[in-house]
Amino acid sequence: NAGVMQNPRHLVRRRGQEARLRCSPMKGHSHVYWYRQLPEEGLKFMVYLQKENIIDESGMPKERFSAEFPKEGPSILRIQQVVRGDSAAYFCASDQPGSTSGNTIYFGEGSWLTVV
Amino acid sequence: GEDVEQSLFLSVREGDSSVINCTYTDSSSTYLYWYKQEPGAGLQLLTYIFSNMDMKQDQRLTVLLNKKDKHLSLRIADTQTGDSAIYFCAEKWGGATNKLIFGTGTLLAVQP
């Protein structure tokens, strides 16, 4: 499967714990996005990264949230000290700017975080 | 602002055409997209249109773009029960980032 891969698909955390969500971009794509979808709402942009570089983090909450995309391995969205309001679906997407298909952005199946 | 607006709900009968509307905000948007989301699933890219086009057809899907009014629509011909889902329009924000700004989504309910 050469699509955008996210794991885990479902994650349950107690308040105060840490959540780590992973995303491997589509084959040939060098950039990833993270979006959050709160219940009954649309998707909100969080961050846009390429390997070892954050391009746009204008949608990231100021505290407890961080994202990285290391040289090797998947992109990781990390949420520290989770609270109930963090319960949401977190979607990763990828693209390859400058390529002939650079205008197409493909999404993964999402990671559903539930904070209890 | 970054508000992309859609009507919340549309109900049609199987076999009819569905038209889902969207109003976007950034006149410099280069591409506009339609995604489909089924319950508990990710987003499936349906189609997209470049901003210098006013229409694009892809099998049962027709996208119309009125750039002057910043209005985008998706028409689904011969709507089937399998088309029941939430449909999101999105604009690719102008500038250095490629981020997409999504609408609130339209729930399409297809009655048999």
XYZ file of N, CA and C in Angstrom:
684
model
N 0.854 -1.189 0.000
C 0.000 0.000 0.000
C 0.885 1.233 0.000
N 0.821 2.022 -1.070
C 1.695 3.182 -1.194
C 1.031 4.444 -0.701
N -0.107 4.339 -0.013
C -0.820 5.501 0.467
C -0.198 6.066 1.733
N -0.839 7.128 2.253
C -0.410 7.731 3.506
C -0.797 6.789 4.651
N 0.185 6.412 5.447
C -0.061 5.449 6.513
C 0.009 6.129 7.866
N -1.025 5.925 8.649
C -1.043 6.475 10.002
C -1.219 5.355 11.022
N -0.566 5.522 12.149
C -0.823 4.606 13.266
C -0.523 5.298 14.579
N -1.229 4.904 15.628
C -2.286 3.897 15.617
C -3.574 4.459 15.022
N -4.492 3.619 14.647
C -5.785 4.093 14.157
C -6.646 4.607 15.301
N -6.543 3.951 16.418
C -7.294 4.361 17.598
C -6.362 4.327 18.798
N -6.501 5.357 19.624
C -5.631 5.475 20.789
C -6.459 6.019 21.946
N -6.356 5.363 23.094
C -7.036 5.840 24.300
C -5.972 6.221 25.314
N -6.091 7.424 25.853
C -5.147 7.900 26.847
C -5.919 8.496 28.012
N -5.325 8.342 29.204
C -5.891 8.995 30.384
C -5.390 10.430 30.427
N -6.161 11.290 31.057
C -5.750 12.686 31.207
C -4.355 12.749 31.843
N -3.505 13.592 31.254
C -2.158 13.746 31.780
C -1.113 12.883 31.095
N -1.532 11.869 30.346
C -0.580 11.022 29.633
C -0.153 11.701 28.330
N 0.774 11.034 27.657
C 1.260 11.540 26.376
C 0.683 10.704 25.243
N 0.423 11.363 24.121
C -0.028 10.653 22.923
C 0.971 10.917 21.805
N 1.328 9.847 21.108
C 2.221 9.975 19.948
C 1.532 9.359 18.743
N 1.395 10.156 17.706
C 0.746 9.705 16.482
C 1.787 9.735 15.373
N 1.769 8.671 14.568
C 2.803 8.547 13.536
C 2.208 8.579 12.144
N 2.996 9.095 11.218
C 2.531 9.213 9.835
C 3.685 8.985 8.874
N 3.474 8.054 7.955
C 4.430 7.863 6.865
C 3.794 8.380 5.586
N 4.454 9.303 4.892
C 3.836 9.893 3.695
C 3.736 8.894 2.555
N 2.982 9.272 1.573
C 2.872 8.475 0.362
C 4.260 8.364 -0.274
N 4.508 7.253 -0.911
C 5.796 7.036 -1.554
C 6.078 8.156 -2.547
N 7.261 8.730 -2.443
C 7.637 9.813 -3.339
C 7.302 11.195 -2.827
N 6.567 11.277 -1.719
C 6.213 12.571 -1.136
C 7.194 12.931 -0.032
N 7.545 14.214 0.011
C 8.550 14.663 0.968
C 7.985 15.571 2.053
N 6.699 15.928 1.919
C 6.097 16.890 2.845
C 4.863 16.274 3.480
N 4.664 16.589 4.737
C 3.463 16.106 5.426
C 2.749 17.252 6.126
N 1.449 17.074 6.259
C 0.589 17.987 7.000
C -0.060 17.199 8.137
N -0.365 17.909 9.192
C -1.236 17.361 10.236
C -2.454 18.255 10.368
N -3.624 17.605 10.418
C -4.892 18.283 10.601
C -5.615 17.648 11.782
N -6.449 18.428 12.421
C -7.266 17.908 13.516
C -8.741 18.107 13.180
N -9.527 17.080 13.473
C -10.970 17.167 13.270
C -11.656 16.895 14.592
N -12.201 17.944 15.172
C -12.968 17.775 16.400
C -14.340 17.207 16.045
N -15.002 16.557 17.001
C -16.310 15.955 16.715
C -17.268 16.962 16.086
N -17.933 16.533 15.029
C -18.952 17.343 14.339
C -18.371 18.598 13.697
N -17.063 18.645 13.463
C -16.473 19.832 12.851
C -15.642 19.456 11.626
N -15.212 20.474 10.912
C -14.335 20.257 9.768
C -12.894 20.093 10.209
N -12.019 20.010 9.239
C -10.602 19.817 9.530
C -9.906 21.156 9.703
N -9.071 21.218 10.737
C -8.300 22.432 11.002
C -6.815 22.144 10.806
N -6.163 22.979 10.030
C -4.739 22.843 9.774
C -3.945 23.022 11.067
N -2.945 22.171 11.247
C -2.070 22.302 12.422
C -0.654 22.691 12.005
N -0.042 21.840 11.156
C 1.379 22.044 10.857
C 1.716 21.418 9.520
N 2.742 21.992 8.877
C 3.209 21.505 7.572
C 4.715 21.344 7.686
N 5.217 20.166 7.374
C 6.640 19.876 7.568
C 7.235 19.202 6.339
N 8.523 19.401 6.176
C 9.318 18.540 5.331
C 10.378 17.928 6.246
N 11.147 17.030 5.694
C 12.112 16.340 6.555
C 13.045 17.350 7.222
N 13.102 17.266 8.543
C 13.981 18.077 9.391
C 13.664 19.572 9.331
N 12.460 19.931 8.904
C 12.136 21.356 8.811
C 10.640 21.558 8.983
N 10.275 22.511 9.847
C 8.872 22.898 9.987
C 8.634 24.107 9.092
N 7.708 23.964 8.155
C 7.466 25.036 7.189
C 6.424 26.018 7.714
N 5.366 25.478 8.291
C 4.274 26.329 8.766
C 3.655 25.650 9.975
N 3.732 26.264 11.122
C 3.122 25.694 12.333
C 2.080 26.647 12.895
N 1.488 27.439 12.021
C 0.559 28.474 12.467
C -0.700 27.916 13.125
N -1.015 26.648 12.891
C -2.213 26.059 13.476
C -1.960 25.235 14.724
N -0.731 25.177 15.160
C -0.407 24.359 16.339
C -0.738 25.118 17.620
N -1.396 24.456 18.564
C -1.568 25.082 19.879
C -0.203 25.425 20.466
N -0.183 26.479 21.258
C 1.105 27.001 21.755
C 1.771 26.056 22.742
N 0.980 25.285 23.454
C 1.556 24.429 24.479
C 1.148 22.981 24.243
N 1.943 22.091 24.707
C 1.715 20.635 24.787
C 1.798 19.918 23.441
N 1.709 20.615 22.347
C 1.731 19.983 21.023
C 3.075 20.244 20.339
N 3.600 19.192 19.709
C 4.805 19.361 18.912
C 4.773 18.371 17.758
N 5.490 18.690 16.705
C 5.537 17.809 15.543
C 6.949 17.781 15.013
N 7.309 16.631 14.471
C 8.620 16.512 13.855
C 8.530 15.576 12.668
N 9.500 15.716 11.783
C 9.606 14.818 10.637
C 11.100 14.593 10.449
N 11.616 13.562 11.106
C 13.071 13.348 11.076
C 13.553 12.875 9.716
N 14.857 12.887 9.569
C 15.472 12.458 8.314
C 15.093 11.022 7.986
N 15.056 10.188 9.007
C 14.647 8.797 8.825
C 13.397 8.549 9.664
N 12.465 7.798 9.116
C 11.297 7.414 9.894
C 10.107 8.329 9.658
N 9.007 7.999 10.343
C 7.765 8.729 10.097
C 7.741 10.100 10.760
N 6.770 10.890 10.369
C 6.481 12.128 11.085
C 5.724 11.768 12.358
N 5.974 12.510 13.416
C 5.323 12.242 14.691
C 4.661 13.516 15.197
N 3.391 13.364 15.589
C 2.676 14.426 16.293
C 2.596 14.004 17.743
N 3.107 14.838 18.615
C 3.207 14.492 20.027
C 2.332 15.443 20.834
N 1.498 14.874 21.687
C 0.644 15.681 22.560
C 0.977 15.297 23.990
N 1.498 16.238 24.724
C 1.855 15.974 26.115
C 0.696 16.338 27.042
N 0.612 15.632 28.166
C -0.374 15.942 29.215
C -1.761 16.146 28.613
N -2.241 15.122 27.942
C -3.503 15.249 27.213
C -4.659 15.612 28.139
N -5.600 16.357 27.556
C -6.840 16.727 28.240
C -8.002 16.248 27.380
N -9.204 16.241 27.980
C -10.365 15.713 27.262
C -10.607 16.457 25.955
N -10.306 17.738 25.920
C -10.516 18.524 24.717
C -9.607 18.145 23.565
N -8.600 17.322 23.840
C -7.719 16.838 22.759
C -8.339 15.666 22.005
N -9.418 15.116 22.533
C -10.091 13.995 21.857
C -10.559 14.462 20.489
N -10.079 13.786 19.457
C -10.356 14.211 18.082
C -9.775 13.171 17.143
N -10.065 13.372 15.872
C -9.386 12.600 14.826
C -8.244 13.452 14.294
N -7.083 12.855 14.204
C -5.909 13.571 13.704
C -5.531 12.943 12.360
N -5.545 13.797 11.342
C -5.269 13.318 9.994
C -3.920 13.830 9.512
N -3.225 12.945 8.854
C -1.990 13.298 8.199
C -2.241 13.306 6.694
N -1.571 14.192 5.996
C -1.648 14.237 4.543
C -0.244 14.461 4.005
N -0.050 14.136 2.741
C 1.271 14.360 2.162
C 1.166 14.871 0.740
N 2.221 15.560 0.315
C 2.314 15.988 -1.082
C 3.775 16.120 -1.466
N 3.984 16.421 -2.731
C 5.340 16.602 -3.250
C 5.333 17.899 -4.046
N 5.566 19.036 -3.391
C 5.545 20.322 -4.109
C 6.528 20.334 -5.264
N 6.109 20.975 -6.337
C 7.000 21.102 -7.480
C 6.933 19.951 -8.452
N 6.282 18.874 -8.057
C 6.146 17.742 -8.979
C 4.911 17.961 -9.859
N 4.758 17.116 -10.850
C 3.592 17.254 -11.727
C 2.296 16.988 -10.970
N 2.393 16.269 -9.858
C 1.194 16.001 -9.050
C 1.218 16.812 -7.758
N 1.993 17.877 -7.743
C 2.144 18.647 -6.508
C 0.870 19.307 -6.028
N -0.138 19.388 -6.891
C -1.394 19.991 -6.473
C -2.315 18.984 -5.803
N -1.930 17.722 -5.768
C -2.777 16.715 -5.128
C -2.241 16.400 -3.741
N -3.138 16.457 -2.798
C -2.800 16.217 -1.398
C -3.640 15.045 -0.934
N -2.962 13.984 -0.509
C -3.652 12.763 -0.121
C -3.613 12.594 1.390
N -4.739 12.130 1.909
C -4.890 11.963 3.351
C -4.790 10.505 3.763
N -4.323 10.322 4.999
C -4.364 9.009 5.608
C -5.734 8.730 6.195
N -5.867 7.555 6.804
C -7.145 7.140 7.363
C -7.434 7.781 8.728
N -6.451 8.434 9.287
C -6.668 9.141 10.543
C -6.319 8.330 11.774
N -6.017 9.046 12.842
C -5.812 8.443 14.164
C -6.830 9.071 15.107
N -7.677 8.197 15.710
C -8.724 8.698 16.597
C -8.224 8.634 18.032
N -8.052 9.798 18.630
C -7.581 9.881 20.012
C -8.769 10.114 20.932
N -8.873 9.278 21.949
C -9.895 9.454 22.974
C -9.190 9.627 24.310
N -9.507 10.713 24.992
C -8.917 10.977 26.306
C -9.992 10.727 27.367
N -9.664 9.828 28.289
C -10.653 9.470 29.322
C -10.210 9.972 30.695
N -9.985 36.621 6.260
C -10.233 35.469 7.096
C -10.059 34.171 6.348
N -10.204 33.067 7.079
C -9.990 31.762 6.489
C -11.258 30.925 6.546
N -12.432 31.537 6.459
C -13.653 30.761 6.544
C -14.093 30.299 5.173
N -14.272 28.995 5.042
C -14.843 28.393 3.851
C -16.195 27.857 4.276
N -17.240 28.305 3.605
C -18.588 28.008 4.080
C -19.311 27.018 3.175
N -20.028 26.120 3.821
C -20.850 25.140 3.129
C -22.167 25.013 3.881
N -23.214 24.631 3.160
C -24.449 24.294 3.838
C -24.243 22.971 4.569
N -24.950 22.788 5.670
C -24.661 21.657 6.548
C -25.248 20.337 6.075
N -26.372 20.401 5.375
C -27.100 19.159 5.121
C -27.809 19.230 3.775
N -27.817 18.085 3.076
C -28.541 17.965 1.817
C -29.138 16.576 1.742
N -30.413 16.506 1.412
C -31.077 15.219 1.272
C -31.620 15.093 -0.145
N -31.327 13.976 -0.800
C -31.818 13.750 -2.156
C -32.314 12.310 -2.260
N -33.079 12.057 -3.312
C -33.535 10.697 -3.587
C -32.547 10.015 -4.541
N -32.427 8.720 -4.361
C -31.552 7.935 -5.236
C -31.934 8.178 -6.695
N -30.920 8.401 -7.522
C -31.152 8.644 -8.942
C -31.228 10.117 -9.307
N -31.503 10.969 -8.333
C -31.524 12.416 -8.584
C -30.095 12.944 -8.629
N -29.980 14.215 -9.039
C -28.682 14.893 -8.973
C -28.556 15.618 -7.640
N -27.334 15.665 -7.135
C -27.040 16.409 -5.909
C -26.140 17.578 -6.282
N -26.385 18.720 -5.660
C -25.492 19.866 -5.858
C -25.084 20.391 -4.489
N -23.794 20.347 -4.244
C -23.240 20.805 -2.965
C -22.467 22.090 -3.239
N -22.769 23.120 -2.462
C -22.192 24.438 -2.700
C -21.161 24.823 -1.646
N -20.266 25.700 -2.057
C -19.175 26.128 -1.184
C -18.785 27.555 -1.548
N -18.531 28.369 -0.555
C -18.020 29.721 -0.772
C -16.671 29.813 -0.083
N -15.657 30.215 -0.827
C -14.316 30.294 -0.247
C -13.889 31.744 -0.118
N -12.682 31.936 0.407
C -12.324 33.289 0.830
C -11.144 33.912 0.088
N -10.188 33.096 -0.333
C -8.930 33.664 -0.808
C -8.938 33.740 -2.333
N -8.969 34.956 -2.844
C -9.028 35.115 -4.299
C -7.742 34.645 -4.972
N -6.674 34.467 -4.179
C -5.424 34.006 -4.782
C -5.271 32.489 -4.712
N -6.311 31.810 -4.230
C -6.247 30.347 -4.179
C -5.994 29.788 -5.567
N -5.079 28.837 -5.654
C -4.714 28.276 -6.949
C -5.536 27.048 -7.292
N -5.816 26.235 -6.300
C -6.579 25.015 -6.519
C -7.699 24.922 -5.495
N -8.800 24.318 -5.939
C -9.918 24.060 -5.034
C -10.279 22.596 -5.147
N -10.625 22.005 -4.005
C -10.741 20.551 -3.903
C -12.097 20.147 -3.344
N -12.477 18.935 -3.698
C -13.615 18.270 -3.044
C -13.135 16.933 -2.492
N -13.417 16.732 -1.192
C -13.107 15.477 -0.517
C -14.394 14.858 0.012
N -14.381 13.529 0.099
C -15.513 12.772 0.639
C -15.057 12.039 1.897
N -15.872 12.093 2.944
C -15.538 11.379 4.167
C -16.717 10.528 4.603
N -16.508 9.236 4.659
C -17.524 8.328 5.183
C -17.311 8.173 6.686
N -18.334 7.731 7.418
C -18.228 7.670 8.888
C -17.011 6.878 9.353
N -16.246 7.464 10.246
C -15.092 6.780 10.828
C -13.939 6.559 9.874
N -13.963 7.215 8.745
C -12.929 6.993 7.737
C -12.165 8.274 7.447
N -11.138 8.148 6.640
C -10.348 9.305 6.245
C -10.998 10.052 5.113
N -10.233 10.976 4.536
C -10.739 11.803 3.449
C -10.285 11.245 2.117
N -11.250 11.087 1.239
C -10.965 10.598 -0.098
C -11.028 11.771 -1.063
N -9.917 11.999 -1.766
C -9.893 13.067 -2.760
C -10.783 12.672 -3.936
N -11.814 13.496 -4.192
C -12.727 13.216 -5.300
C -12.244 13.876 -6.581
N -11.983 15.158 -6.495
C -11.590 15.912 -7.660
C -11.060 17.270 -7.206
N -10.406 17.958 -8.114
C -9.948 19.304 -7.831
C -9.991 20.098 -9.126
N -9.958 21.416 -8.981
C -10.028 22.279 -10.151
C -9.022 23.397 -9.994
N -8.361 23.721 -11.073
C -7.416 24.823 -11.080
C -8.203 26.118 -11.210
N -7.714 27.159 -10.605
C -8.489 28.398 -10.494
C -8.716 29.121 -11.827
N -7.990 28.742 -12.864
C -8.232 29.405 -14.153
C -9.247 28.645 -15.014
N -9.838 27.604 -14.418
C -10.894 26.846 -15.099
C -12.229 27.245 -14.510
N -13.297 27.072 -15.281
C -14.609 27.311 -14.693
C -15.452 26.044 -14.599
N -14.973 24.965 -15.203
C -15.712 23.713 -15.098
C -14.752 22.537 -15.281
N -15.062 21.466 -14.549
C -14.323 20.219 -14.745
C -15.295 19.078 -14.556
N -15.270 18.121 -15.486
C -16.169 16.974 -15.373
C -15.346 15.699 -15.259
N -15.780 14.820 -14.368
C -15.085 13.560 -14.143
C -16.141 12.518 -13.832
N -16.547 11.774 -14.838
C -17.587 10.749 -14.734
C -18.869 11.371 -14.173
N -19.336 10.962 -13.008
C -20.596 11.501 -12.481
C -20.438 12.846 -11.792
N -19.193 13.302 -11.666
C -18.925 14.526 -10.923
C -18.681 15.699 -11.872
N -19.317 16.838 -11.551
C -19.066 18.078 -12.286
C -18.770 19.167 -11.271
N -17.640 19.825 -11.454
C -17.261 20.932 -10.583
C -17.427 22.224 -11.368
N -18.104 23.191 -10.752
C -18.254 24.514 -11.351
C -17.586 25.538 -10.445
N -16.835 26.431 -11.046
C -16.131 27.468 -10.293
C -16.517 28.833 -10.828
N -17.008 29.688 -9.928
C -17.284 31.086 -10.245
C -16.285 31.904 -9.445
N -15.192 32.252 -10.096
C -14.105 32.902 -9.372
C -14.490 34.299 -8.908
N -15.326 34.965 -9.691
C -15.744 36.329 -9.332
C -16.490 36.318 -7.997
N -17.366 35.343 -7.840
C -18.154 35.248 -6.602
C -17.495 34.340 -5.570
N -16.346 33.747 -5.875
C -15.659 32.790 -5.001
C -16.609 31.663 -4.608
N -17.266 31.111 -5.605
C -18.257 30.068 -5.366
C -17.879 28.815 -6.129
N -17.922 27.714 -5.419
C -17.562 26.409 -5.968
C -18.730 25.453 -5.743
N -19.028 24.630 -6.719
C -20.084 23.642 -6.510
C -19.651 22.281 -7.037
N -20.242 21.257 -6.445
C -20.008 19.871 -6.867
C -21.366 19.265 -7.199
N -21.515 18.824 -8.422
C -22.740 18.155 -8.831
C -22.452 16.674 -8.989
N -23.273 15.857 -8.351
C -23.172 14.409 -8.475
C -24.398 13.935 -9.246
N -24.173 13.404 -10.429
C -25.280 12.908 -11.239
C -25.667 11.509 -10.785
N -26.976 11.180 -10.935
C -27.450 9.829 -10.627
C -26.956 9.392 -9.242
N -27.292 10.158 -8.235
C -26.788 9.919 -6.879
C -27.215 8.543 -6.373
N -26.285 7.830 -5.770
C -26.514 6.495 -5.240
C -26.421 6.503 -3.712
N -26.968 5.460 -3.081
C -26.901 5.403 -1.611
C -25.454 5.370 -1.130
N -24.565 4.816 -1.935
C -23.145 4.797 -1.566
C -22.490 6.166 -1.590
N -23.188 7.167 -2.122
C -22.660 8.531 -2.110
C -22.948 9.235 -0.785
N -23.743 8.616 0.069
C -24.036 9.212 1.380
C -22.744 9.354 2.170
N -22.433 10.578 2.553
C -21.172 10.867 3.238
C -21.144 12.363 3.552
N -20.049 12.790 4.157
C -19.817 14.226 4.330
C -18.858 14.682 3.233
N -19.188 15.779 2.594
C -18.373 16.317 1.502
C -17.762 17.644 1.959
N -16.446 17.710 1.820
C -15.715 18.909 2.205
C -15.133 19.581 0.975
N -15.330 20.893 0.880
C -14.549 21.632 -0.096
C -13.341 22.222 0.627
N -12.295 22.490 -0.112
C -11.082 23.046 0.474
C -10.391 23.927 -0.558
N -9.785 24.996 -0.076
C -9.005 25.855 -0.961
C -7.547 25.771 -0.550
N -6.697 25.778 -1.567
C -5.268 25.802 -1.276
C -4.895 27.260 -1.060
N -4.472 27.531 0.169
C -4.189 28.894 0.589
C -3.008 29.454 -0.179
N -3.116 30.671 -0.662
C -2.022 31.299 -1.372
C -0.843 31.571 -0.460
N 0.313 31.679 -1.004
C 1.489 31.976 -0.195
C 2.466 30.824 -0.163
N 3.415 30.911 0.760
C 4.508 29.950 0.791
C 4.061 28.557 1.217
N 3.064 28.490 2.065
C 2.610 27.189 2.510
C 1.567 26.639 1.545
N 1.474 25.344 1.464
C 0.478 24.706 0.611
C -0.763 24.296 1.380
N -0.959 24.831 2.563
C -2.019 24.305 3.406
C -3.389 24.479 2.772
N -4.263 23.527 3.083
C -5.642 23.572 2.638
C -6.510 24.121 3.760
N -7.441 24.969 3.396
C -8.431 25.458 4.338
C -9.743 24.765 3.987
N -10.308 24.059 4.959
C -11.490 23.253 4.710
C -12.767 23.968 5.110
N -13.813 23.640 4.382
C -15.141 24.041 4.783
C -15.637 23.173 5.930
N -16.823 23.503 6.407
C -17.393 22.801 7.558
C -17.963 21.444 7.184
N -18.110 21.193 5.898
C -18.631 19.907 5.444
C -20.125 19.921 5.243
N -20.583 19.208 4.231
C -22.008 19.040 3.935
C -22.350 17.569 4.032
N -23.299 17.243 4.899
C -23.745 15.859 5.025
C -24.771 15.573 3.941
N -24.436 14.663 3.043
C -25.345 14.257 1.969
C -26.033 12.967 2.371
N -27.356 13.010 2.453
C -28.147 11.818 2.772
C -28.930 11.426 1.537
N -28.728 10.205 1.088
C -29.405 9.727 -0.115
C -30.501 8.763 0.302
N -31.731 9.119 -0.019
C -32.889 8.294 0.341
C -33.180 7.285 -0.773
N -33.393 6.022 -0.425
C -33.661 5.006 -1.456
C -35.030 5.185 -2.102
